[in-house]
Amino acid sequence: MTYMITNQCIGCNRCESVCPNQAITQNNHQYQINPERCNDCVGHYAVPQCWAACPTANGCIPDLTVLPQSLTVSSNDYWENWFTLYDCLVSRLKANHQSEYWQSWFNTYSHYSQKLSQHLQTPTPVGANA
Ligand code: SF4
Ligand code: SF4
């Protein structure tokens, strides 16, 4: 897999400088990722830096049409290929210790979610909005 830059890119230039593999280049204000150089930041960071740095929702996303070089797709069966790719991605996440990242993310999320829930359940005093 690699990452790709979409037409949601606003050209902020954050991704280019954070890529550890110099995989991102700019041509006529259009950013692009060289799939030959992008390795999902494996060996450098637990999270792809272009994706992490991008201020847009979908300006920089995984390109699932480019399979990992380590993945050999030998079957024409759609679901077999899907599970092969899934296993490969999960093993990468584990190798990158992203489970810790997501655990931290979920802990933070649940903390604020509980706070928000408590806040919403707190009765508003009569006349407070008057
Ligand atoms: S995933 Fe990492 S290596 Fe690939 S383009 Fe983004 S920053 Fe560069
Ligand atoms: S960080 Fe996102 S918005 Fe900024 S140049 Fe890169 S892809 Fe475009």
mmCIF file of C-alpha atoms and ligand atoms in Angstrom:
data_model
loop_
_atom_site.group_PDB
_atom_site.id
_atom_site.type_symbol
_atom_site.label_atom_id
_atom_site.label_comp_id
_atom_site.label_asym_id
_atom_site.label_seq_id
_atom_site.Cartn_x
_atom_site.Cartn_y
_atom_site.Cartn_z
ATOM 1 C CA MET A 1 0.000 0.000 0.000
ATOM 2 C CA THR A 2 0.980 3.595 -0.274
ATOM 3 C CA TYR A 3 -0.656 6.904 0.356
ATOM 4 C CA MET A 4 -2.126 9.210 -2.242
ATOM 5 C CA ILE A 5 -3.085 12.856 -2.475
ATOM 6 C CA THR A 6 -6.578 13.632 -3.659
ATOM 7 C CA ASN A 7 -8.322 16.646 -5.141
ATOM 8 C CA GLN A 8 -9.275 17.618 -1.571
ATOM 9 C CA CYS A 9 -5.703 18.833 -1.092
ATOM 10 C CA ILE A 10 -5.512 22.543 -0.318
ATOM 11 C CA GLY A 11 -1.784 22.812 -1.012
ATOM 12 C CA CYS A 12 -0.678 23.665 2.508
ATOM 13 C CA ASN A 13 2.710 21.945 1.976
ATOM 14 C CA ARG A 14 2.768 20.267 5.395
ATOM 15 C CA CYS A 15 3.104 16.730 4.076
ATOM 16 C CA GLU A 16 6.100 17.316 1.838
ATOM 17 C CA SER A 17 8.414 18.310 4.644
ATOM 18 C CA VAL A 18 7.398 15.557 7.067
ATOM 19 C CA CYS A 19 7.796 12.602 4.711
ATOM 20 C CA PRO A 20 10.857 10.600 5.816
ATOM 21 C CA ASN A 21 11.323 9.125 2.348
ATOM 22 C CA GLN A 22 11.058 12.249 0.208
ATOM 23 C CA ALA A 23 8.167 10.554 -1.558
ATOM 24 C CA ILE A 24 6.085 13.721 -1.904
ATOM 25 C CA THR A 25 6.752 16.232 -4.620
ATOM 26 C CA GLN A 26 4.994 19.253 -5.981
ATOM 27 C CA ASN A 27 4.449 20.097 -9.608
ATOM 28 C CA ASN A 28 2.492 23.192 -10.608
ATOM 29 C CA HIS A 29 1.003 23.396 -7.100
ATOM 30 C CA GLN A 30 -0.172 19.782 -7.373
ATOM 31 C CA TYR A 31 1.202 17.419 -4.756
ATOM 32 C CA GLN A 32 1.804 13.793 -5.506
ATOM 33 C CA ILE A 33 3.215 10.732 -3.772
ATOM 34 C CA ASN A 34 5.681 8.465 -5.510
ATOM 35 C CA PRO A 35 4.500 4.912 -4.690
ATOM 36 C CA GLU A 36 8.015 3.635 -5.328
ATOM 37 C CA ARG A 37 9.316 5.704 -2.410
ATOM 38 C CA CYS A 38 6.364 5.585 -0.018
ATOM 39 C CA ASN A 39 6.530 2.744 2.489
ATOM 40 C CA ASP A 40 3.767 4.007 4.831
ATOM 41 C CA CYS A 41 6.507 5.425 7.078
ATOM 42 C CA VAL A 42 7.356 1.905 8.265
ATOM 43 C CA GLY A 43 10.593 1.989 10.218
ATOM 44 C CA HIS A 44 10.277 5.732 10.858
ATOM 45 C CA TYR A 45 6.938 6.439 12.497
ATOM 46 C CA ALA A 46 3.960 4.510 13.865
ATOM 47 C CA VAL A 47 1.565 6.700 11.900
ATOM 48 C CA PRO A 48 1.951 7.831 8.271
ATOM 49 C CA GLN A 49 3.172 11.362 8.618
ATOM 50 C CA CYS A 50 1.509 12.827 5.531
ATOM 51 C CA TRP A 51 -1.874 11.609 6.723
ATOM 52 C CA ALA A 52 -1.197 12.824 10.276
ATOM 53 C CA ALA A 53 -0.054 16.252 9.118
ATOM 54 C CA CYS A 54 -2.804 16.867 6.586
ATOM 55 C CA PRO A 55 -5.345 19.399 7.854
ATOM 56 C CA THR A 56 -8.047 18.184 5.484
ATOM 57 C CA ALA A 57 -10.345 15.203 5.988
ATOM 58 C CA ASN A 58 -9.481 13.417 2.749
ATOM 59 C CA GLY A 59 -6.588 15.266 1.160
ATOM 60 C CA CYS A 60 -4.141 12.482 1.922
ATOM 61 C CA ILE A 61 -5.502 8.959 2.140
ATOM 62 C CA PRO A 62 -4.378 5.317 1.847
ATOM 63 C CA ASP A 63 -4.316 4.127 -1.737
ATOM 64 C CA LEU A 64 -5.815 0.661 -1.484
ATOM 65 C CA THR A 65 -5.328 0.039 -5.182
ATOM 66 C CA VAL A 66 -1.602 -0.278 -4.616
ATOM 67 C CA LEU A 67 -0.881 -3.498 -2.798
ATOM 68 C CA PRO A 68 2.071 -3.872 -0.463
ATOM 69 C CA GLN A 69 5.140 -5.161 -2.234
ATOM 70 C CA SER A 70 5.247 -8.042 0.238
ATOM 71 C CA LEU A 71 1.762 -9.140 -0.740
ATOM 72 C CA THR A 72 1.436 -11.676 -3.501
ATOM 73 C CA VAL A 73 -2.071 -11.996 -4.819
ATOM 74 C CA SER A 74 -2.322 -15.406 -6.374
ATOM 75 C CA SER A 75 -6.051 -15.847 -6.555
ATOM 76 C CA ASN A 76 -8.809 -14.267 -8.564
ATOM 77 C CA ASP A 77 -11.199 -14.767 -5.672
ATOM 78 C CA TYR A 78 -12.301 -11.339 -4.412
ATOM 79 C CA TRP A 79 -12.788 -12.295 -0.768
ATOM 80 C CA GLU A 80 -9.627 -14.340 -0.558
ATOM 81 C CA ASN A 81 -7.700 -11.323 -1.792
ATOM 82 C CA TRP A 82 -9.603 -9.075 0.590
ATOM 83 C CA PHE A 83 -8.679 -11.201 3.615
ATOM 84 C CA THR A 84 -5.088 -11.517 2.444
ATOM 85 C CA LEU A 85 -4.836 -7.741 2.248
ATOM 86 C CA TYR A 86 -6.618 -7.365 5.594
ATOM 87 C CA ASP A 87 -4.188 -9.750 7.299
ATOM 88 C CA CYS A 88 -1.274 -7.897 5.802
ATOM 89 C CA LEU A 89 -2.542 -4.512 7.008
ATOM 90 C CA VAL A 90 -3.308 -5.812 10.499
ATOM 91 C CA SER A 91 0.162 -7.297 10.815
ATOM 92 C CA ARG A 92 1.604 -3.936 9.786
ATOM 93 C CA LEU A 93 -0.448 -2.118 12.382
ATOM 94 C CA LYS A 94 0.737 -4.540 15.045
ATOM 95 C CA ALA A 95 4.326 -4.232 13.912
ATOM 96 C CA ASN A 96 4.053 -0.476 14.193
ATOM 97 C CA HIS A 97 2.555 -0.668 17.684
ATOM 98 C CA GLN A 98 -0.444 1.237 16.426
ATOM 99 C CA SER A 99 -2.612 -0.713 18.840
ATOM 100 C CA GLU A 100 -1.087 1.484 21.551
ATOM 101 C CA TYR A 101 -1.845 4.534 19.475
ATOM 102 C CA TRP A 102 -5.483 3.535 19.009
ATOM 103 C CA GLN A 103 -5.804 2.450 22.638
ATOM 104 C CA SER A 104 -4.650 5.898 23.649
ATOM 105 C CA TRP A 105 -7.021 7.452 21.130
ATOM 106 C CA PHE A 106 -9.991 5.451 22.434
ATOM 107 C CA ASN A 107 -9.094 6.233 26.059
ATOM 108 C CA THR A 108 -9.059 9.935 25.279
ATOM 109 C CA TYR A 109 -12.244 9.678 23.260
ATOM 110 C CA SER A 110 -14.130 7.773 25.961
ATOM 111 C CA HIS A 111 -12.945 10.238 28.619
ATOM 112 C CA TYR A 112 -14.344 13.221 26.726
ATOM 113 C CA SER A 113 -17.393 11.282 25.662
ATOM 114 C CA GLN A 114 -18.215 10.584 29.328
ATOM 115 C CA LYS A 115 -17.662 14.232 30.236
ATOM 116 C CA LEU A 116 -19.972 15.345 27.433
ATOM 117 C CA SER A 117 -22.591 12.808 28.440
ATOM 118 C CA GLN A 118 -22.472 13.990 32.079
ATOM 119 C CA HIS A 119 -22.707 17.583 30.918
ATOM 120 C CA LEU A 120 -25.751 16.870 28.758
ATOM 121 C CA GLN A 121 -27.463 15.013 31.589
ATOM 122 C CA THR A 122 -27.007 17.869 34.038
ATOM 123 C CA PRO A 123 -30.419 19.562 34.410
ATOM 124 C CA THR A 124 -30.503 23.193 33.392
ATOM 125 C CA PRO A 125 -31.812 25.409 36.240
ATOM 126 C CA VAL A 126 -35.228 26.903 35.554
ATOM 127 C CA GLY A 127 -34.838 30.398 34.134
ATOM 128 C CA ALA A 128 -31.126 29.935 33.375
ATOM 129 C CA ASN A 129 -31.688 30.728 29.706
ATOM 130 C CA ALA A 130 -34.136 33.567 30.318
HETATM 131 S S1 SF4 B 1 3.034 7.488 4.228
HETATM 132 FE FE1 SF4 B 1 5.028 8.217 4.989
HETATM 133 S S2 SF4 B 1 6.494 7.561 3.411
HETATM 134 FE FE2 SF4 B 1 4.465 7.501 2.470
HETATM 135 S S3 SF4 B 1 4.220 9.519 1.509
HETATM 136 FE FE3 SF4 B 1 3.273 9.621 3.540
HETATM 137 S S4 SF4 B 1 4.893 10.463 4.844
HETATM 138 FE FE4 SF4 B 1 5.897 9.684 2.966
HETATM 139 S S1 SF4 B 2 -0.834 18.152 3.957
HETATM 140 FE FE1 SF4 B 2 -2.770 17.629 2.891
HETATM 141 S S2 SF4 B 2 -3.576 19.599 2.178
HETATM 142 FE FE2 SF4 B 2 -1.415 19.938 2.718
HETATM 143 S S3 SF4 B 2 -0.302 19.674 0.764
HETATM 144 FE FE3 SF4 B 2 -0.293 17.674 1.806
HETATM 145 S S4 SF4 B 2 -2.116 16.583 1.028
HETATM 146 FE FE4 SF4 B 2 -2.355 18.748 0.503
#
